[in-house]
CSV table of C-alpha atoms in Angstrom, one decimal:
chain,number,residue,atom,x,y,z
A,1,LYS,CA,-56.4,6.4,-83.3
A,2,THR,CA,-54.8,7.8,-85.9
A,3,GLY,CA,-54.4,7.9,-89.6
A,4,ARG,CA,-52.2,4.8,-89.5
A,5,GLY,CA,-54.9,2.7,-87.2
A,6,ARG,CA,-56.2,2.4,-84.1
A,7,PHE,CA,-53.7,1.8,-80.9
A,8,ARG,CA,-53.8,0.5,-77.7
A,9,ASN,CA,-54.2,3.9,-75.3
A,10,ASP,CA,-55.0,1.6,-72.0
A,11,LEU,CA,-52.3,0.4,-69.2
A,12,ASN,CA,-52.5,-2.9,-67.8
A,13,ILE,CA,-50.6,-3.2,-64.5
A,14,LEU,CA,-49.3,-6.1,-62.7
A,15,LEU,CA,-49.3,-6.0,-58.7
A,16,CYS,CA,-47.2,-9.0,-57.4
A,17,GLY,CA,-45.1,-9.8,-54.3
A,18,ASP,CA,-46.0,-11.0,-50.7
A,19,PRO,CA,-48.9,-11.8,-48.7
A,20,GLY,CA,-50.7,-9.1,-46.6
A,21,THR,CA,-49.3,-6.2,-48.6
A,22,SER,CA,-52.9,-4.7,-49.3
A,23,LYS,CA,-52.8,-5.7,-52.8
A,24,SER,CA,-56.8,-6.7,-52.9
A,25,GLN,CA,-57.5,-3.4,-51.2
A,26,LEU,CA,-56.0,-1.6,-54.0
A,27,LEU,CA,-58.1,-3.6,-56.4
A,28,GLN,CA,-61.4,-3.2,-54.2
A,29,TYR,CA,-60.8,0.9,-54.2
A,30,VAL,CA,-60.0,0.9,-58.2
A,31,TYR,CA,-63.0,-1.0,-58.5
A,32,ASN,CA,-65.1,0.6,-56.7
A,33,LEU,CA,-63.8,4.1,-58.0
A,34,VAL,CA,-63.9,3.5,-61.5
A,35,PRO,CA,-67.4,3.8,-63.1
A,36,ARG,CA,-67.0,1.0,-65.6
A,37,GLY,CA,-64.9,-1.3,-63.6
A,38,GLN,CA,-65.7,-5.2,-62.9
A,39,TYR,CA,-63.9,-7.4,-60.0
A,40,THR,CA,-62.8,-11.1,-60.0
A,41,SER,CA,-61.4,-13.3,-58.3
A,42,GLY,CA,-59.0,-15.8,-60.7
A,43,LYS,CA,-59.6,-19.0,-58.7
A,44,GLY,CA,-63.4,-18.3,-59.3
A,45,SER,CA,-63.4,-17.5,-62.7
A,46,SER,CA,-63.7,-19.1,-66.2
A,47,ALA,CA,-62.9,-18.6,-69.7
A,48,THR,CA,-66.2,-17.8,-70.2
A,49,GLY,CA,-67.3,-15.7,-67.4
A,50,LEU,CA,-64.5,-13.4,-68.5
A,51,THR,CA,-65.7,-13.5,-71.7
A,52,ALA,CA,-68.9,-14.5,-73.1
A,53,TYR,CA,-71.5,-17.3,-73.0
A,54,ILE,CA,-74.3,-18.9,-74.6
A,55,THR,CA,-77.7,-19.1,-73.2
A,56,ARG,CA,-81.4,-19.7,-74.5
A,57,ASP,CA,-83.8,-16.9,-73.9
A,58,PRO,CA,-86.6,-18.3,-71.7
A,59,GLU,CA,-89.5,-16.2,-73.7
A,60,THR,CA,-88.4,-16.3,-77.4
A,61,LYS,CA,-86.6,-19.7,-77.0
A,62,GLN,CA,-83.9,-18.3,-79.1
A,63,VAL,CA,-79.9,-18.6,-78.6
A,64,VAL,CA,-78.4,-15.3,-76.9
A,65,LEU,CA,-75.0,-13.9,-76.3
A,66,GLN,CA,-74.2,-13.3,-72.5
A,67,THR,CA,-71.2,-11.0,-72.4
A,68,GLY,CA,-68.6,-11.3,-69.6
A,69,ALA,CA,-66.3,-9.3,-66.8
A,70,LEU,CA,-63.9,-8.2,-69.9
A,71,VAL,CA,-66.6,-6.9,-72.3
A,72,LEU,CA,-68.4,-5.2,-69.4
A,73,SER,CA,-65.5,-3.5,-68.6
A,74,ASP,CA,-65.5,-1.8,-71.7
A,75,ASN,CA,-64.0,1.8,-71.4
A,76,GLY,CA,-63.2,0.8,-67.7
A,77,VAL,CA,-60.7,-1.3,-65.7
A,78,CYS,CA,-61.4,-5.1,-64.8
A,79,CYS,CA,-59.8,-5.8,-61.6
A,80,ILE,CA,-58.5,-9.6,-61.3
A,81,ASP,CA,-57.7,-10.9,-58.1
A,82,GLU,CA,-55.6,-13.9,-57.5
A,83,PHE,CA,-54.1,-13.9,-61.0
A,84,ASP,CA,-51.6,-16.7,-60.5
A,85,LYS,CA,-54.2,-19.1,-59.7
A,86,MET,CA,-56.1,-19.1,-62.7
A,87,ASP,CA,-56.3,-21.8,-65.2
A,88,ASP,CA,-54.3,-21.7,-68.1
A,89,SER,CA,-57.4,-21.7,-70.5
A,90,THR,CA,-58.5,-18.8,-68.9
A,91,ARG,CA,-55.2,-16.9,-68.7
A,92,ALA,CA,-55.5,-17.4,-72.7
A,93,VAL,CA,-58.4,-15.5,-73.3
A,94,LEU,CA,-56.3,-12.4,-72.3
A,95,HIS,CA,-53.7,-12.4,-75.1
A,96,GLU,CA,-55.9,-11.0,-77.5
A,97,VAL,CA,-57.8,-8.6,-74.9
A,98,MET,CA,-54.7,-7.1,-73.3
A,99,GLU,CA,-52.8,-6.2,-76.9
A,100,GLN,CA,-55.9,-5.9,-79.4
A,101,GLN,CA,-58.8,-5.0,-76.7
A,102,THR,CA,-61.0,-7.0,-79.0
A,103,LEU,CA,-62.8,-10.6,-78.1
A,104,SER,CA,-63.4,-12.6,-81.1
A,105,ILE,CA,-66.4,-15.1,-80.4
A,106,ALA,CA,-67.4,-18.0,-82.4
A,107,LYS,CA,-70.1,-20.2,-80.2
A,108,ALA,CA,-73.3,-22.1,-81.7
A,109,GLY,CA,-73.3,-20.0,-84.7
A,110,ILE,CA,-72.7,-16.8,-83.6
A,111,ILE,CA,-69.8,-15.1,-85.0
A,112,CYS,CA,-68.5,-11.8,-84.0
A,113,VAL,CA,-65.9,-9.3,-82.8
A,114,LEU,CA,-66.9,-7.6,-79.2
A,115,ASN,CA,-64.7,-4.6,-77.9
A,116,ALA,CA,-62.8,-5.1,-74.8
A,117,ARG,CA,-61.4,-1.7,-74.3
A,118,ALA,CA,-60.2,-2.2,-70.9
A,119,SER,CA,-57.5,-1.8,-68.6
A,120,VAL,CA,-56.5,-4.9,-66.6
A,121,LEU,CA,-55.4,-4.6,-63.1
A,122,ALA,CA,-54.0,-7.7,-61.4
A,123,ALA,CA,-52.5,-8.9,-58.4
A,124,ALA,CA,-50.6,-12.6,-57.8
A,125,ASN,CA,-48.9,-13.9,-55.2
A,126,PRO,CA,-45.5,-15.8,-55.7
A,127,CYS,CA,-45.8,-19.5,-55.8
A,128,ASP,CA,-43.9,-20.4,-52.4
A,129,SER,CA,-46.1,-18.0,-50.4
A,130,ARG,CA,-43.2,-15.8,-49.9
A,131,TRP,CA,-40.9,-13.8,-52.7
A,132,ASN,CA,-37.6,-15.1,-52.9
A,133,PRO,CA,-35.1,-12.4,-54.5
A,134,LYS,CA,-33.0,-15.0,-55.4
A,135,LEU,CA,-35.5,-16.2,-58.5
A,136,THR,CA,-36.6,-14.0,-61.3
A,137,ILE,CA,-40.3,-13.0,-61.4
A,138,VAL,CA,-41.6,-15.4,-63.7
A,139,GLU,CA,-39.9,-18.4,-61.6
A,140,ASN,CA,-41.7,-16.6,-58.5
A,141,ILE,CA,-45.0,-16.5,-59.6
A,142,GLN,CA,-45.0,-19.1,-62.2
A,143,LEU,CA,-46.9,-17.3,-65.1
A,144,PRO,CA,-46.1,-17.1,-68.7
A,145,HIS,CA,-44.0,-15.0,-70.0
A,146,THR,CA,-46.1,-13.8,-73.0
A,147,LEU,CA,-48.8,-13.0,-70.7
A,148,LEU,CA,-46.2,-11.0,-68.4
A,149,SER,CA,-44.6,-9.0,-71.6
A,150,ARG,CA,-48.4,-7.5,-72.3
A,151,PHE,CA,-48.2,-5.5,-69.2
A,152,ASP,CA,-46.9,-2.3,-69.4
A,153,LEU,CA,-46.1,-1.8,-65.5
A,154,ILE,CA,-45.0,-4.4,-63.2
A,155,PHE,CA,-44.7,-3.3,-59.5
A,156,LEU,CA,-43.6,-5.5,-56.8
A,157,MET,CA,-45.1,-5.1,-53.5
A,158,LEU,CA,-42.6,-6.5,-50.8
A,159,ASP,CA,-43.0,-6.9,-46.7
A,160,PRO,CA,-39.9,-4.5,-45.9
A,161,GLN,CA,-39.8,-5.9,-42.4
A,162,CYS,CA,-38.4,-2.5,-41.4
A,163,GLU,CA,-39.6,-1.5,-37.8
A,164,SER,CA,-40.6,2.0,-38.5
A,165,PHE,CA,-42.8,0.8,-41.1
A,166,ASP,CA,-44.0,-1.8,-39.3
A,167,LYS,CA,-44.9,0.8,-36.6
A,168,ARG,CA,-46.2,3.2,-39.0
A,169,LEU,CA,-48.4,0.3,-40.4
A,170,ALA,CA,-49.5,-0.7,-37.1
A,171,THR,CA,-50.5,3.0,-36.2
A,172,HIS,CA,-52.8,3.3,-39.7
A,173,LEU,CA,-54.7,0.0,-39.1
A,174,VAL,CA,-55.6,0.7,-35.5
A,175,SER,CA,-57.0,4.1,-36.6
A,176,LEU,CA,-59.3,2.2,-38.5
A,177,TYR,CA,-60.8,0.9,-35.6
A,178,TYR,CA,-61.5,3.7,-33.3
A,179,ARG,CA,-62.1,7.6,-34.1
A,180,ASP,CA,-58.7,9.3,-34.0
A,181,ASN,CA,-59.1,13.2,-33.7
A,182,THR,CA,-55.4,13.8,-34.5
A,183,ARG,CA,-56.0,12.4,-38.1
A,184,SER,CA,-59.1,14.4,-38.9
A,185,ASN,CA,-57.8,16.9,-40.3
A,186,GLN,CA,-55.3,14.7,-42.5
A,187,ARG,CA,-58.6,13.1,-44.0
A,188,SER,CA,-60.2,16.0,-44.9
A,189,GLU,CA,-57.5,17.4,-46.8
A,190,SER,CA,-57.8,13.9,-49.1
A,191,ILE,CA,-59.7,14.3,-52.2
A,192,ASP,CA,-63.5,13.1,-52.1
A,193,ASN,CA,-64.2,9.9,-54.4
A,194,GLU,CA,-66.8,11.2,-55.8
A,195,MET,CA,-64.8,14.4,-57.4
A,196,LEU,CA,-62.0,11.8,-58.1
A,197,ARG,CA,-64.8,10.1,-60.0
A,198,ASP,CA,-65.6,12.8,-62.1
A,199,TYR,CA,-62.3,14.0,-62.7
A,200,ILE,CA,-61.3,11.0,-63.8
A,201,ALA,CA,-64.3,10.6,-66.4
A,202,TYR,CA,-63.8,13.8,-67.3
A,203,ALA,CA,-60.4,13.6,-68.5
A,204,ARG,CA,-61.4,10.2,-70.4
A,205,THR,CA,-64.0,11.7,-72.1
A,206,PHE,CA,-63.0,15.2,-73.1
A,207,VAL,CA,-59.0,15.1,-72.8
A,208,ASN,CA,-57.4,13.5,-75.8
A,209,PRO,CA,-53.5,14.4,-76.0
A,210,ARG,CA,-51.3,14.4,-78.7
A,211,LEU,CA,-47.8,14.1,-78.8
A,212,SER,CA,-45.4,17.4,-79.9
A,213,ASP,CA,-42.6,17.4,-81.7
A,214,GLU,CA,-40.0,17.7,-78.5
A,215,ALA,CA,-42.2,14.9,-76.6
A,216,GLY,CA,-41.6,12.5,-79.8
A,217,GLN,CA,-37.8,13.4,-80.3
A,218,LYS,CA,-37.5,12.6,-76.6
A,219,LEU,CA,-39.1,9.1,-76.7
A,220,ILE,CA,-36.7,8.1,-79.5
A,221,GLN,CA,-33.6,9.5,-77.5
A,222,ASP,CA,-34.7,7.3,-74.5
A,223,TYR,CA,-35.9,4.2,-76.2
A,224,VAL,CA,-32.6,4.3,-78.1
A,225,GLN,CA,-30.6,5.1,-74.9
A,226,MET,CA,-32.6,2.0,-73.0
A,227,ARG,CA,-31.3,-0.3,-75.9
A,228,LYS,CA,-27.6,0.8,-75.6
A,229,VAL,CA,-27.5,-0.3,-72.0
A,230,GLY,CA,-27.8,-3.8,-73.0
A,231,ALA,CA,-25.8,-3.7,-76.0
A,232,GLY,CA,-22.3,-3.7,-75.0
A,233,ARG,CA,-23.5,-7.1,-72.7
A,234,GLY,CA,-25.4,-9.0,-75.3
A,235,ILE,CA,-28.5,-8.6,-73.4
A,236,ILE,CA,-31.1,-6.9,-75.1
A,237,THR,CA,-32.7,-4.2,-72.3
A,238,ALA,CA,-36.1,-2.9,-74.4
A,239,TYR,CA,-38.2,-3.7,-77.3
A,240,PRO,CA,-40.9,-2.0,-79.3
A,241,ARG,CA,-43.6,-3.0,-77.0
A,242,GLN,CA,-41.7,-0.9,-74.2
A,243,LEU,CA,-42.0,2.1,-76.2
A,244,GLU,CA,-45.3,1.6,-76.7
A,245,SER,CA,-45.8,1.7,-72.8
A,246,LEU,CA,-44.1,4.8,-72.5
A,247,ILE,CA,-45.9,6.9,-75.0
A,248,ARG,CA,-49.3,5.5,-73.5
A,249,LEU,CA,-47.5,6.2,-70.1
A,250,SER,CA,-46.9,9.7,-71.4
A,251,GLU,CA,-50.0,10.7,-72.8
A,252,ALA,CA,-51.7,9.1,-69.5
A,253,HIS,CA,-49.8,11.7,-67.3
A,254,ALA,CA,-50.6,14.7,-70.0
A,255,ARG,CA,-54.3,13.8,-69.8
A,256,MET,CA,-54.2,13.7,-65.9
A,257,ARG,CA,-52.9,17.3,-66.3
A,258,LEU,CA,-56.1,18.0,-68.4
A,259,SER,CA,-53.5,18.8,-71.1
A,260,ASN,CA,-54.4,18.1,-74.9
A,261,THR,CA,-50.5,18.1,-75.8
A,262,VAL,CA,-47.9,15.8,-74.2
A,263,GLU,CA,-45.0,17.6,-73.2
A,264,GLU,CA,-41.4,16.8,-72.8
A,265,MET,CA,-42.5,16.6,-68.8
A,266,ASP,CA,-44.6,14.3,-69.4
A,267,VAL,CA,-42.3,11.8,-71.3
A,268,ASN,CA,-39.4,12.1,-68.1
A,269,GLU,CA,-42.2,11.2,-65.8
A,270,ALA,CA,-43.0,8.6,-68.0
A,271,ASN,CA,-39.8,7.3,-68.3
A,272,ARG,CA,-39.2,7.6,-64.4
A,273,LEU,CA,-42.1,5.5,-63.6
A,274,TYR,CA,-41.3,2.9,-66.2
A,275,LYS,CA,-37.8,2.4,-65.0
A,276,GLU,CA,-39.1,1.9,-61.5
A,277,ALA,CA,-40.9,-1.1,-62.3
A,278,LEU,CA,-38.5,-2.4,-64.5
A,279,LYS,CA,-36.1,-1.9,-61.8
A,280,GLN,CA,-38.2,-4.0,-59.6
A,281,ALA,CA,-39.8,-6.8,-62.3
A,282,ALA,CA,-37.1,-7.1,-64.8
A,283,THR,CA,-33.5,-7.6,-62.7
A,284,ASP,CA,-32.0,-10.6,-62.8
A,285,PRO,CA,-31.3,-11.7,-59.4
A,286,LYS,CA,-27.4,-13.2,-59.9
A,287,THR,CA,-26.1,-10.2,-61.9
A,288,GLY,CA,-28.2,-7.3,-60.5
A,289,GLN,CA,-28.8,-6.0,-64.0
A,290,ILE,CA,-31.8,-5.3,-66.0
A,291,ASP,CA,-32.9,-7.9,-68.6
A,292,MET,CA,-36.3,-7.8,-70.4
A,293,GLU,CA,-35.7,-11.0,-72.1
A,294,ILE,CA,-36.8,-12.2,-68.5
A,295,LEU,CA,-40.2,-11.0,-69.3
A,296,MET,CA,-40.1,-11.7,-72.9
A,297,THR,CA,-38.9,-15.1,-73.0
A,298,GLY,CA,-38.8,-16.2,-69.3
A,299,LEU,CA,-34.8,-16.8,-69.2
A,300,SER,CA,-32.5,-14.1,-68.2
A,301,ALA,CA,-29.1,-14.3,-70.2
A,302,THR,CA,-27.1,-16.0,-67.3
A,303,SER,CA,-30.0,-18.8,-67.3
A,304,ARG,CA,-29.5,-19.1,-71.1
A,305,ALA,CA,-25.5,-19.4,-70.8
A,306,LYS,CA,-25.7,-21.9,-68.0
A,307,SER,CA,-28.3,-23.6,-70.1
A,308,ALA,CA,-25.6,-23.7,-73.1
A,309,GLU,CA,-22.7,-24.9,-71.0
A,310,LEU,CA,-25.0,-27.9,-69.3
A,311,GLY,CA,-25.6,-29.0,-72.7
A,312,LYS,CA,-22.1,-29.0,-73.7
A,313,LEU,CA,-21.2,-31.4,-70.4
A,314,ILE,CA,-24.2,-33.7,-71.3
A,315,LEU,CA,-22.4,-34.1,-74.8
A,316,GLN,CA,-19.3,-34.9,-73.7
A,317,ASN,CA,-20.4,-37.2,-70.7
A,318,LEU,CA,-22.6,-39.2,-74.1
A,319,GLN,CA,-19.4,-39.3,-76.0
A,320,GLY,CA,-18.2,-43.1,-76.5
A,321,LYS,CA,-21.1,-44.4,-74.8
A,322,LYS,CA,-24.0,-46.6,-76.1
A,323,SER,CA,-26.6,-44.5,-73.7
A,324,MET,CA,-27.0,-43.5,-70.5
A,325,LYS,CA,-29.9,-43.3,-67.8
A,326,MET,CA,-31.1,-40.1,-67.1
A,327,GLY,CA,-30.7,-40.5,-63.2
A,328,GLU,CA,-26.8,-41.4,-63.8
A,329,LEU,CA,-26.2,-39.2,-66.4
A,330,TYR,CA,-27.5,-36.6,-63.7
A,331,ASP,CA,-25.6,-37.6,-61.2
A,332,THR,CA,-22.3,-37.8,-63.4
A,333,CYS,CA,-23.0,-34.3,-64.8
A,334,ARG,CA,-23.9,-32.7,-61.6
A,335,SER,CA,-20.5,-34.3,-60.1
A,336,ALA,CA,-18.2,-33.0,-63.0
A,337,HIS,CA,-20.1,-29.3,-62.6
A,338,LYS,CA,-17.9,-27.2,-60.6
A,339,ASP,CA,-20.8,-24.7,-59.9
A,340,GLY,CA,-23.8,-27.3,-59.9
A,341,PHE,CA,-27.1,-27.0,-61.1
A,342,THR,CA,-31.1,-27.8,-60.4
A,343,GLN,CA,-32.9,-30.7,-61.5
A,344,THR,CA,-34.8,-28.2,-63.3
A,345,GLN,CA,-31.9,-26.5,-65.0
A,346,TYR,CA,-30.8,-30.5,-66.1
A,347,GLU,CA,-34.2,-31.3,-67.4
A,348,MET,CA,-34.5,-27.8,-69.3
A,349,ALA,CA,-30.7,-28.1,-71.0
A,350,VAL,CA,-32.1,-31.9,-71.8
A,351,ARG,CA,-34.9,-30.6,-73.5
A,352,ASP,CA,-33.1,-28.1,-75.4
A,353,LEU,CA,-30.6,-30.5,-77.0
A,354,LEU,CA,-33.9,-32.8,-77.6
A,355,GLU,CA,-35.3,-30.0,-79.9
A,356,GLU,CA,-32.1,-29.5,-81.4
A,357,GLY,CA,-31.9,-33.1,-82.4
A,358,LYS,CA,-28.6,-33.9,-81.0
A,359,VAL,CA,-29.9,-36.6,-78.8
A,360,ILE,CA,-32.7,-39.0,-78.8
A,361,GLN,CA,-34.4,-40.4,-75.7
A,362,THR,CA,-35.8,-43.6,-75.5
A,363,SER,CA,-39.0,-45.0,-73.9
A,364,ASN,CA,-36.9,-46.4,-70.9
A,365,ARG,CA,-35.7,-43.5,-69.6
A,366,HIS,CA,-32.3,-43.7,-71.6
A,367,ILE,CA,-30.4,-41.0,-73.4
A,368,ARG,CA,-28.1,-41.4,-76.3
A,369,LEU,CA,-26.5,-39.2,-79.1
A,370,LYS,CA,-28.2,-39.5,-82.2
A,371,GLU,CA,-25.1,-40.3,-84.1
A,372,LEU,CA,-25.4,-43.8,-82.2
A,373,SER,CA,-29.2,-44.2,-83.2
A,374,ALA,CA,-28.6,-45.3,-86.5
């Protein structure tokens, strides 16, 4: 909270990737570690279960409001597993919580605004059960880009298919089923869960870091540099929301050091962590370059350019014709296009032309130019 308003200081993180990469185990560990944590699964969650529902008190017979997982995890972490399997209506309630950290309720005459100052830690699997490196993150997990843009960090957890990694992982898993004396010393060096829980609670309660002048100037320089990366190619590589994420990450790193001042070293570490996550989640698979519009609009610059090119091809094939069937037009354009395209890209180009008012689609699956409709 500053003199000009209250800003969100909790981080939202999304883990996505191949099945069997311990995403659920990480969520369970965080849930057991954080004092005010809630754990839920996307398939078994509803909008009322996450927010609040109305019930009648059995003794007084009055209408009461029962809070859900997001409100109960206030000042904590809400862990949501199987995030990709949630209904659209259930995911819609997260937009307000993940940005404003409040929950507006208007049910059965009860109108109120509840605090939901919680970090959201979610895990999602790709729609094809296997991560496709040729597709963007939006196409892989089929989540709305308006929700993806609200996550500060998006990490991919992929199966590397490396023999040394497989051996190390198998050794660790097998050692969990019997007592290994050679690993007892390594376990003793790890931090105890009780101590780590107290450390986190102390840092959240008593440490409130503020930006120093050097850290503020460093944040400005990093943001401007991020914007310059895609300026020459006509691609937006950073939005103001990314600057806010860098500020939150810097404050979190300073809080981890129990420091009340955010220094330049905190900004450097936040920038490194953010770029690492960005390199995984916002990279255009066709060009290999970072394109933030994948997360903001759901489409990369390459996809938008191809859609515009396909739209011009559709208009050329409709010239001088009264109308064409959608299937016939698809075959004609596909034979004329040198690189080829998918059915989804074709439907998206037609939808853009319909929204622009350049073509009209009739009820019998015919399409024609708007000039011929008079």
